[in-house]
C-alpha cells in the first residue's frame, strides 16, 4: 500500500501542473486588500507556463508579511529567519543546483538585517530569483519605517517624520554588480507576469523589485504610479530596443542631453523617436542612470519612474564555479574523506 501511495504521489509530481495545483489548503493571513494577494496570484499563474517540474521549485523566505508566501505555494519551501533567506537559498543552490530557487523577501527583511547577505548574493550571482516586495514599511510589526520609507514619513517609530534617506533597491542592486535588475508593481498583473517570466528565464541572480501596497500602514505609497488617473504621466515602461516614451498616447519622451535625461514634448513635431533614449538592457552605464530616475513625484520638473528590465547580462554563476572547482579537487586529491579532512595534513602526539 505504501509503495502504491508513493508511486501515485511521484506520478502526480511529475505531471504538468496548473495554477490550481500551486494553491495550498492554508488560510491566507494577509490583510484584506493587501498587494501580496496579487503577487501570489501572478506567481501561481506564471509558474505553470514555465519549463520545469513542480517538485523542483523551492520558495525560501525570511521574516515579514511577504515571507508567509511559502505557506501559500504548494511547492517545496522554507520560512527561514530574518534577512537570511539569501544565505539559506545560497546553500541550497550550491548543493542542489538543479532546483529552481525563489527568494521571497520584503524591504525590511532584505535591506535592513539582511542587507549584507543581499548584496553579496548579487555579486556572487547564484542562479536564483529574488522577489523583493517593497511597501516602504514594516507591516508585520505594525508600521515602523523601513529602509525604503520616504524621508518625512510619519509612522509609529517616526512620529515627527522619518529622517533616514531611503534605499533605492534598483540602484543598490546595480551597485552590487547584479546581473538582472527589474521593477514591476502589484496593480499591473500583465506587466508583473511578464517580469516574472523574464526573471525566471535569467541565468544568474535576478532581482525583481515589486511595488506592493500595504493598505493598513502605508496605504497609497505608490498610487501615483499605479492609479489610472496618474499612471501614464508618472511612469515610463522600458523595453529593450525601444525609445523611452510615456504620457497619454506617448505624448512625451526622454532624451539624453550631455548624459542627462530630459523630458521632451512629442506633440510639437520638433522631436521624433530617433531623438530619444533607446533602452539597452545590456548597457550598464545607462542602467545606472535609469535606476536613478527616482525623483519625488511631488517635486516640480521631476522625471517619471521607470518600470521593466533595467539590466540583464550574462556572467558565470557561483554554483557552477564551485562545482568546477570540486571536480578539479576530486581529480587531484581523490574522493573526499571526512576523517582525513578532520585530522588534517599534520598531526601531533601530546605526551
mmCIF file of C-alpha atoms in Angstrom:
data_model
loop_
_atom_site.group_PDB
_atom_site.id
_atom_site.type_symbol
_atom_site.label_atom_id
_atom_site.label_comp_id
_atom_site.label_asym_id
_atom_site.label_seq_id
_atom_site.Cartn_x
_atom_site.Cartn_y
_atom_site.Cartn_z
ATOM 1 C CA UNK A 1 0.000 0.000 0.000
ATOM 2 C CA UNK A 2 2.710 2.472 0.980
ATOM 3 C CA UNK A 3 4.594 1.781 -2.242
ATOM 4 C CA UNK A 4 1.373 2.355 -4.186
ATOM 5 C CA UNK A 5 0.836 5.716 -2.473
ATOM 6 C CA UNK A 6 4.424 6.704 -3.134
ATOM 7 C CA UNK A 7 4.078 5.891 -6.833
ATOM 8 C CA UNK A 8 0.858 7.888 -7.031
ATOM 9 C CA UNK A 9 2.492 10.901 -5.426
ATOM 10 C CA UNK A 10 5.520 10.611 -7.684
ATOM 11 C CA UNK A 11 3.308 10.380 -10.767
ATOM 12 C CA UNK A 12 1.364 13.455 -9.678
ATOM 13 C CA UNK A 13 4.507 15.444 -9.058
ATOM 14 C CA UNK A 14 5.885 14.632 -12.483
ATOM 15 C CA UNK A 15 2.695 15.601 -14.300
ATOM 16 C CA UNK A 16 2.332 19.021 -15.809
ATOM 17 C CA UNK A 17 0.663 21.268 -13.314
ATOM 18 C CA UNK A 18 -1.764 24.163 -13.295
ATOM 19 C CA UNK A 19 -2.121 27.234 -11.144
ATOM 20 C CA UNK A 20 -4.689 25.382 -9.011
ATOM 21 C CA UNK A 21 -2.050 22.774 -8.150
ATOM 22 C CA UNK A 22 0.015 25.521 -6.560
ATOM 23 C CA UNK A 23 -2.724 26.587 -4.131
ATOM 24 C CA UNK A 24 -2.370 25.167 -0.630
ATOM 25 C CA UNK A 25 -5.060 24.440 1.979
ATOM 26 C CA UNK A 26 -3.661 27.142 4.269
ATOM 27 C CA UNK A 27 -5.765 30.154 5.253
ATOM 28 C CA UNK A 28 -4.107 33.207 3.741
ATOM 29 C CA UNK A 29 -3.397 35.557 6.634
ATOM 30 C CA UNK A 30 -2.653 38.786 4.842
ATOM 31 C CA UNK A 31 -4.872 41.793 5.497
ATOM 32 C CA UNK A 32 -7.853 42.083 3.128
ATOM 33 C CA UNK A 33 -6.799 44.246 0.205
ATOM 34 C CA UNK A 34 -3.045 43.651 0.676
ATOM 35 C CA UNK A 35 -0.987 43.801 -2.520
ATOM 36 C CA UNK A 36 0.557 40.441 -1.656
ATOM 37 C CA UNK A 37 -2.578 38.723 -2.946
ATOM 38 C CA UNK A 38 -1.946 39.980 -6.463
ATOM 39 C CA UNK A 39 1.699 38.912 -6.391
ATOM 40 C CA UNK A 40 0.732 35.432 -5.174
ATOM 41 C CA UNK A 41 -1.852 35.153 -7.939
ATOM 42 C CA UNK A 42 0.569 36.219 -10.668
ATOM 43 C CA UNK A 43 3.258 33.794 -9.463
ATOM 44 C CA UNK A 44 0.750 30.928 -9.414
ATOM 45 C CA UNK A 45 -0.347 31.912 -12.918
ATOM 46 C CA UNK A 46 3.135 32.183 -14.409
ATOM 47 C CA UNK A 47 4.920 29.151 -12.951
ATOM 48 C CA UNK A 48 2.859 26.518 -14.867
ATOM 49 C CA UNK A 49 3.773 28.331 -18.091
ATOM 50 C CA UNK A 50 7.485 27.871 -17.464
ATOM 51 C CA UNK A 51 9.601 24.779 -18.121
ATOM 52 C CA UNK A 52 10.431 22.574 -15.164
ATOM 53 C CA UNK A 53 8.745 20.316 -12.655
ATOM 54 C CA UNK A 54 6.776 21.403 -9.630
ATOM 55 C CA UNK A 55 8.900 19.243 -7.344
ATOM 56 C CA UNK A 56 11.980 21.211 -8.422
ATOM 57 C CA UNK A 57 10.527 24.550 -7.277
ATOM 58 C CA UNK A 58 11.546 25.906 -3.888
ATOM 59 C CA UNK A 59 10.416 29.128 -2.193
ATOM 60 C CA UNK A 60 12.572 30.393 0.665
ATOM 61 C CA UNK A 61 11.587 33.427 2.696
ATOM 62 C CA UNK A 62 12.867 35.454 5.612
ATOM 63 C CA UNK A 63 10.575 37.247 8.067
ATOM 64 C CA UNK A 64 7.784 39.682 7.346
ATOM 65 C CA UNK A 65 4.337 39.740 5.762
ATOM 66 C CA UNK A 66 5.745 38.737 2.367
ATOM 67 C CA UNK A 67 7.667 35.891 3.939
ATOM 68 C CA UNK A 68 4.471 33.967 4.649
ATOM 69 C CA UNK A 69 4.490 33.307 0.913
ATOM 70 C CA UNK A 70 5.856 29.706 1.037
ATOM 71 C CA UNK A 71 2.836 28.628 3.130
ATOM 72 C CA UNK A 72 0.565 29.504 0.223
ATOM 73 C CA UNK A 73 2.568 27.792 -2.536
ATOM 74 C CA UNK A 74 2.115 24.030 -2.887
ATOM 75 C CA UNK A 75 5.795 23.515 -3.675
ATOM 76 C CA UNK A 76 8.785 22.866 -1.502
ATOM 77 C CA UNK A 77 9.674 25.819 0.666
ATOM 78 C CA UNK A 78 11.115 27.161 3.882
ATOM 79 C CA UNK A 79 10.167 30.078 6.120
ATOM 80 C CA UNK A 80 13.632 30.879 7.451
ATOM 81 C CA UNK A 81 14.934 33.657 9.715
ATOM 82 C CA UNK A 82 15.118 37.416 9.410
ATOM 83 C CA UNK A 83 17.240 38.559 6.496
ATOM 84 C CA UNK A 84 18.780 35.154 5.948
ATOM 85 C CA UNK A 85 16.672 33.711 3.133
ATOM 86 C CA UNK A 86 19.520 34.643 0.794
ATOM 87 C CA UNK A 87 22.004 32.608 2.847
ATOM 88 C CA UNK A 88 19.720 29.567 3.050
ATOM 89 C CA UNK A 89 18.990 29.768 -0.660
ATOM 90 C CA UNK A 90 22.698 30.049 -1.469
ATOM 91 C CA UNK A 91 23.482 26.871 0.426
ATOM 92 C CA UNK A 92 20.623 25.010 -1.204
ATOM 93 C CA UNK A 93 21.553 26.146 -4.703
ATOM 94 C CA UNK A 94 25.210 25.162 -4.284
ATOM 95 C CA UNK A 95 24.325 21.658 -3.167
ATOM 96 C CA UNK A 96 21.262 21.166 -5.394
ATOM 97 C CA UNK A 97 21.971 23.296 -8.481
ATOM 98 C CA UNK A 98 19.167 21.642 -10.462
ATOM 99 C CA UNK A 99 16.482 23.231 -8.248
ATOM 100 C CA UNK A 100 14.527 26.326 -9.244
ATOM 101 C CA UNK A 101 15.012 28.528 -6.185
ATOM 102 C CA UNK A 102 12.992 31.659 -5.361
ATOM 103 C CA UNK A 103 13.763 34.047 -2.520
ATOM 104 C CA UNK A 104 10.761 35.902 -1.134
ATOM 105 C CA UNK A 105 11.652 38.963 0.879
ATOM 106 C CA UNK A 106 10.448 42.421 1.852
ATOM 107 C CA UNK A 107 12.162 45.798 2.029
ATOM 108 C CA UNK A 108 12.771 45.478 5.754
ATOM 109 C CA UNK A 109 13.880 41.855 5.582
ATOM 110 C CA UNK A 110 16.214 42.210 2.593
ATOM 111 C CA UNK A 111 17.631 45.682 3.056
ATOM 112 C CA UNK A 112 17.956 46.057 6.829
ATOM 113 C CA UNK A 113 19.022 42.968 8.768
ATOM 114 C CA UNK A 114 19.593 41.066 5.522
ATOM 115 C CA UNK A 115 21.359 43.862 3.663
ATOM 116 C CA UNK A 116 24.805 42.315 3.832
ATOM 117 C CA UNK A 117 23.554 38.948 2.550
ATOM 118 C CA UNK A 118 21.554 40.668 -0.183
ATOM 119 C CA UNK A 119 24.493 42.482 -1.778
ATOM 120 C CA UNK A 120 26.830 39.503 -1.599
ATOM 121 C CA UNK A 121 24.275 37.225 -3.232
ATOM 122 C CA UNK A 122 24.057 39.692 -6.104
ATOM 123 C CA UNK A 123 27.809 39.909 -6.641
ATOM 124 C CA UNK A 124 28.229 36.124 -6.423
ATOM 125 C CA UNK A 125 25.480 35.631 -8.993
ATOM 126 C CA UNK A 126 23.982 32.313 -7.956
ATOM 127 C CA UNK A 127 21.199 31.255 -10.293
ATOM 128 C CA UNK A 128 18.287 32.189 -8.009
ATOM 129 C CA UNK A 129 15.356 34.599 -8.242
ATOM 130 C CA UNK A 130 14.743 37.379 -5.719
ATOM 131 C CA UNK A 131 11.203 38.725 -5.481
ATOM 132 C CA UNK A 132 11.559 41.856 -3.361
ATOM 133 C CA UNK A 133 8.170 43.060 -2.092
ATOM 134 C CA UNK A 134 8.646 46.765 -1.443
ATOM 135 C CA UNK A 135 5.890 48.504 0.516
ATOM 136 C CA UNK A 136 8.197 51.039 2.212
ATOM 137 C CA UNK A 137 7.070 49.988 5.712
ATOM 138 C CA UNK A 138 7.392 47.241 8.315
ATOM 139 C CA UNK A 139 3.901 45.771 8.114
ATOM 140 C CA UNK A 140 4.173 42.605 10.206
ATOM 141 C CA UNK A 141 5.413 44.539 13.243
ATOM 142 C CA UNK A 142 2.660 47.139 12.833
ATOM 143 C CA UNK A 143 4.028 50.068 10.925
ATOM 144 C CA UNK A 144 7.587 51.158 11.699
ATOM 145 C CA UNK A 145 9.521 52.930 8.937
ATOM 146 C CA UNK A 146 11.744 50.676 6.833
ATOM 147 C CA UNK A 147 14.972 51.193 4.813
ATOM 148 C CA UNK A 148 12.905 52.237 1.776
ATOM 149 C CA UNK A 149 10.488 54.580 3.580
ATOM 150 C CA UNK A 150 10.495 58.097 2.198
ATOM 151 C CA UNK A 151 12.033 60.889 4.235
ATOM 152 C CA UNK A 152 9.461 62.599 6.415
ATOM 153 C CA UNK A 153 7.110 59.597 6.544
ATOM 154 C CA UNK A 154 5.033 59.642 9.733
ATOM 155 C CA UNK A 155 4.991 56.191 11.306
ATOM 156 C CA UNK A 156 4.753 54.697 14.787
ATOM 157 C CA UNK A 157 8.549 54.785 15.044
ATOM 158 C CA UNK A 158 8.889 58.207 13.420
ATOM 159 C CA UNK A 159 6.035 60.366 14.805
ATOM 160 C CA UNK A 160 7.788 63.551 13.636
ATOM 161 C CA UNK A 161 8.798 62.103 10.273
ATOM 162 C CA UNK A 162 11.485 59.624 9.183
ATOM 163 C CA UNK A 163 14.953 61.195 8.984
ATOM 164 C CA UNK A 164 16.743 58.358 7.178
ATOM 165 C CA UNK A 165 17.487 58.666 3.482
ATOM 166 C CA UNK A 166 15.753 55.747 1.715
ATOM 167 C CA UNK A 167 17.438 52.922 -0.159
ATOM 168 C CA UNK A 168 16.818 52.690 -3.883
ATOM 169 C CA UNK A 169 16.754 48.868 -4.376
ATOM 170 C CA UNK A 170 17.437 49.015 -8.114
ATOM 171 C CA UNK A 171 20.427 51.315 -7.701
ATOM 172 C CA UNK A 172 21.709 49.222 -4.784
ATOM 173 C CA UNK A 173 21.471 46.025 -6.851
ATOM 174 C CA UNK A 174 23.334 47.551 -9.769
ATOM 175 C CA UNK A 175 25.964 48.852 -7.363
ATOM 176 C CA UNK A 176 26.450 45.289 -6.137
ATOM 177 C CA UNK A 177 27.029 44.186 -9.756
ATOM 178 C CA UNK A 178 23.714 42.357 -10.049
ATOM 179 C CA UNK A 179 23.233 40.768 -13.452
ATOM 180 C CA UNK A 180 19.450 41.229 -13.661
ATOM 181 C CA UNK A 181 17.546 44.150 -12.205
ATOM 182 C CA UNK A 182 13.878 44.885 -12.884
ATOM 183 C CA UNK A 183 10.877 46.620 -11.333
ATOM 184 C CA UNK A 184 7.137 45.986 -11.528
ATOM 185 C CA UNK A 185 4.013 46.644 -9.427
ATOM 186 C CA UNK A 186 1.251 44.657 -7.776
ATOM 187 C CA UNK A 187 -1.568 46.585 -9.509
ATOM 188 C CA UNK A 188 -0.423 45.769 -13.067
ATOM 189 C CA UNK A 189 -0.923 41.985 -13.359
ATOM 190 C CA UNK A 190 0.011 41.811 -17.044
ATOM 191 C CA UNK A 191 3.307 43.612 -16.559
ATOM 192 C CA UNK A 192 4.081 41.699 -13.378
ATOM 193 C CA UNK A 193 3.533 38.380 -15.146
ATOM 194 C CA UNK A 194 5.867 39.453 -17.955
ATOM 195 C CA UNK A 195 8.547 40.441 -15.445
ATOM 196 C CA UNK A 196 8.171 37.160 -13.546
ATOM 197 C CA UNK A 197 8.789 35.279 -16.794
ATOM 198 C CA UNK A 198 11.881 37.344 -17.558
ATOM 199 C CA UNK A 199 13.090 36.787 -14.005
ATOM 200 C CA UNK A 200 12.754 33.031 -14.379
ATOM 201 C CA UNK A 201 14.497 32.971 -17.749
ATOM 202 C CA UNK A 202 17.613 34.745 -16.479
ATOM 203 C CA UNK A 203 20.567 32.526 -15.576
ATOM 204 C CA UNK A 204 22.085 34.238 -12.575
ATOM 205 C CA UNK A 205 20.686 36.189 -9.650
ATOM 206 C CA UNK A 206 17.606 38.061 -10.802
ATOM 207 C CA UNK A 207 16.301 40.879 -8.607
ATOM 208 C CA UNK A 208 12.700 41.871 -9.274
ATOM 209 C CA UNK A 209 11.507 44.763 -7.112
ATOM 210 C CA UNK A 210 7.709 44.787 -6.836
ATOM 211 C CA UNK A 211 5.913 47.878 -5.577
ATOM 212 C CA UNK A 212 3.347 46.438 -3.183
ATOM 213 C CA UNK A 213 0.657 48.391 -1.389
ATOM 214 C CA UNK A 214 0.322 47.970 2.381
ATOM 215 C CA UNK A 215 -3.223 49.220 2.754
ATOM 216 C CA UNK A 216 -3.072 49.280 6.554
ATOM 217 C CA UNK A 217 0.210 51.000 7.462
ATOM 218 C CA UNK A 218 1.323 52.792 4.272
ATOM 219 C CA UNK A 219 -1.725 52.902 2.038
ATOM 220 C CA UNK A 220 -1.269 54.616 -1.312
ATOM 221 C CA UNK A 221 2.523 54.886 -1.215
ATOM 222 C CA UNK A 222 2.667 54.020 -4.920
ATOM 223 C CA UNK A 223 -0.781 55.100 -6.090
ATOM 224 C CA UNK A 224 0.671 57.895 -8.200
ATOM 225 C CA UNK A 225 2.442 55.182 -10.240
ATOM 226 C CA UNK A 226 -0.406 52.669 -10.246
ATOM 227 C CA UNK A 227 -3.619 54.712 -10.364
ATOM 228 C CA UNK A 228 -5.204 55.061 -13.806
ATOM 229 C CA UNK A 229 -5.510 58.818 -13.401
ATOM 230 C CA UNK A 230 -1.777 59.444 -12.939
ATOM 231 C CA UNK A 231 -0.001 56.294 -14.143
ATOM 232 C CA UNK A 232 0.610 57.399 -17.731
ATOM 233 C CA UNK A 233 2.180 60.693 -16.674
ATOM 234 C CA UNK A 234 4.264 59.338 -13.812
ATOM 235 C CA UNK A 235 5.693 56.112 -15.221
ATOM 236 C CA UNK A 236 7.787 55.028 -18.166
ATOM 237 C CA UNK A 237 7.799 51.352 -19.152
ATOM 238 C CA UNK A 238 11.160 50.421 -20.643
ATOM 239 C CA UNK A 239 11.643 47.745 -23.318
ATOM 240 C CA UNK A 240 14.906 46.660 -24.904
ATOM 241 C CA UNK A 241 15.472 48.442 -28.214
ATOM 242 C CA UNK A 242 12.557 50.821 -27.735
ATOM 243 C CA UNK A 243 12.583 54.604 -27.117
ATOM 244 C CA UNK A 244 11.566 55.930 -23.711
ATOM 245 C CA UNK A 245 8.053 57.224 -24.304
ATOM 246 C CA UNK A 246 5.357 57.968 -21.763
ATOM 247 C CA UNK A 247 2.268 60.082 -21.191
ATOM 248 C CA UNK A 248 -1.119 59.806 -22.829
ATOM 249 C CA UNK A 249 -0.692 58.398 -26.348
ATOM 250 C CA UNK A 250 3.089 58.640 -25.822
ATOM 251 C CA UNK A 251 2.923 62.393 -25.856
ATOM 252 C CA UNK A 252 6.246 62.715 -24.029
ATOM 253 C CA UNK A 253 9.691 61.234 -24.428
ATOM 254 C CA UNK A 254 13.033 61.173 -22.644
ATOM 255 C CA UNK A 255 16.249 62.036 -24.453
ATOM 256 C CA UNK A 256 19.815 62.278 -23.210
ATOM 257 C CA UNK A 257 21.471 65.664 -23.411
ATOM 258 C CA UNK A 258 25.156 65.592 -22.417
ATOM 259 C CA UNK A 259 24.449 62.401 -20.489
ATOM 260 C CA UNK A 260 21.492 63.827 -18.600
ATOM 261 C CA UNK A 261 17.870 62.712 -19.114
ATOM 262 C CA UNK A 262 15.464 65.364 -20.326
ATOM 263 C CA UNK A 263 11.701 65.226 -20.951
ATOM 264 C CA UNK A 264 10.610 66.447 -24.397
ATOM 265 C CA UNK A 265 7.173 67.114 -25.869
ATOM 266 C CA UNK A 266 6.453 64.683 -28.706
ATOM 267 C CA UNK A 267 3.350 66.536 -29.898
ATOM 268 C CA UNK A 268 5.071 69.572 -31.379
ATOM 269 C CA UNK A 269 6.796 67.727 -34.222
ATOM 270 C CA UNK A 270 10.176 69.004 -33.082
ATOM 271 C CA UNK A 271 11.271 65.562 -31.884
ATOM 272 C CA UNK A 272 10.914 62.039 -33.244
ATOM 273 C CA UNK A 273 11.513 58.646 -31.643
ATOM 274 C CA UNK A 274 15.009 58.671 -33.172
ATOM 275 C CA UNK A 275 15.921 61.608 -30.921
ATOM 276 C CA UNK A 276 15.044 59.714 -27.755
ATOM 277 C CA UNK A 277 16.930 57.488 -25.352
ATOM 278 C CA UNK A 278 16.769 53.954 -26.776
ATOM 279 C CA UNK A 279 16.746 51.417 -23.955
ATOM 280 C CA UNK A 280 19.537 48.838 -23.989
ATOM 281 C CA UNK A 281 19.295 46.213 -21.244
ATOM 282 C CA UNK A 282 22.985 45.377 -21.628
ATOM 283 C CA UNK A 283 24.260 48.916 -21.154
ATOM 284 C CA UNK A 284 25.399 49.097 -17.543
ATOM 285 C CA UNK A 285 26.053 52.825 -17.562
ATOM 286 C CA UNK A 286 22.566 53.649 -18.800
ATOM 287 C CA UNK A 287 21.067 51.112 -16.399
ATOM 288 C CA UNK A 288 22.598 53.039 -13.505
ATOM 289 C CA UNK A 289 21.188 56.235 -14.958
ATOM 290 C CA UNK A 290 17.771 54.636 -15.369
ATOM 291 C CA UNK A 291 17.742 53.422 -11.764
ATOM 292 C CA UNK A 292 18.451 56.988 -10.678
ATOM 293 C CA UNK A 293 15.170 58.174 -12.171
ATOM 294 C CA UNK A 294 13.900 58.163 -8.625
ATOM 295 C CA UNK A 295 12.568 61.674 -8.181
ATOM 296 C CA UNK A 296 9.949 62.623 -5.641
ATOM 297 C CA UNK A 297 6.818 62.917 -7.807
ATOM 298 C CA UNK A 298 5.726 65.929 -5.747
ATOM 299 C CA UNK A 299 8.742 67.959 -6.937
ATOM 300 C CA UNK A 300 8.318 70.245 -9.920
ATOM 301 C CA UNK A 301 10.178 69.085 -13.022
ATOM 302 C CA UNK A 302 10.545 65.512 -11.804
ATOM 303 C CA UNK A 303 11.110 62.609 -14.182
ATOM 304 C CA UNK A 304 8.750 59.611 -14.465
ATOM 305 C CA UNK A 305 9.522 56.407 -12.504
ATOM 306 C CA UNK A 306 10.790 53.555 -14.762
ATOM 307 C CA UNK A 307 9.385 50.012 -14.773
ATOM 308 C CA UNK A 308 10.645 46.968 -16.668
ATOM 309 C CA UNK A 309 14.009 45.262 -17.058
ATOM 310 C CA UNK A 310 16.743 47.819 -16.385
ATOM 311 C CA UNK A 311 19.698 45.484 -16.845
ATOM 312 C CA UNK A 312 20.267 41.888 -17.951
ATOM 313 C CA UNK A 313 23.665 40.441 -18.779
ATOM 314 C CA UNK A 314 25.316 37.013 -18.674
ATOM 315 C CA UNK A 315 28.006 36.248 -16.116
ATOM 316 C CA UNK A 316 29.198 32.861 -14.773
ATOM 317 C CA UNK A 317 27.180 31.582 -11.833
ATOM 318 C CA UNK A 318 28.772 30.918 -8.466
ATOM 319 C CA UNK A 319 27.445 27.373 -8.086
ATOM 320 C CA UNK A 320 28.884 26.390 -11.470
ATOM 321 C CA UNK A 321 32.298 27.680 -10.393
ATOM 322 C CA UNK A 322 32.017 25.733 -7.122
ATOM 323 C CA UNK A 323 31.152 22.511 -8.936
ATOM 324 C CA UNK A 324 34.042 23.019 -11.387
ATOM 325 C CA UNK A 325 36.445 23.592 -8.518
ATOM 326 C CA UNK A 326 35.191 20.475 -6.742
ATOM 327 C CA UNK A 327 35.765 18.423 -9.888
ATOM 328 C CA UNK A 328 39.351 19.668 -10.138
ATOM 329 C CA UNK A 329 39.980 18.951 -6.458
ATOM 330 C CA UNK A 330 38.474 15.449 -6.708
ATOM 331 C CA UNK A 331 40.569 14.637 -9.754
ATOM 332 C CA UNK A 332 43.681 15.851 -7.986
ATOM 333 C CA UNK A 333 43.078 14.530 -4.465
ATOM 334 C CA UNK A 334 40.584 11.698 -4.970
ATOM 335 C CA UNK A 335 37.162 11.236 -3.446
ATOM 336 C CA UNK A 336 36.609 13.280 -0.280
ATOM 337 C CA UNK A 337 37.240 11.608 3.067
ATOM 338 C CA UNK A 338 35.818 13.316 6.143
ATOM 339 C CA UNK A 339 38.216 11.578 8.578
ATOM 340 C CA UNK A 340 41.221 12.768 6.600
ATOM 341 C CA UNK A 341 39.802 16.245 6.411
ATOM 342 C CA UNK A 342 39.253 16.460 10.142
ATOM 343 C CA UNK A 343 42.668 15.040 11.011
ATOM 344 C CA UNK A 344 44.405 17.439 8.630
ATOM 345 C CA UNK A 345 47.778 17.019 6.973
ATOM 346 C CA UNK A 346 49.795 17.368 10.155
ATOM 347 C CA UNK A 347 49.292 15.522 13.433
ATOM 348 C CA UNK A 348 50.974 15.809 16.801
ATOM 349 C CA UNK A 349 51.347 13.387 19.632
ATOM 350 C CA UNK A 350 50.842 15.027 23.051
ATOM 351 C CA UNK A 351 52.785 13.387 25.863
#
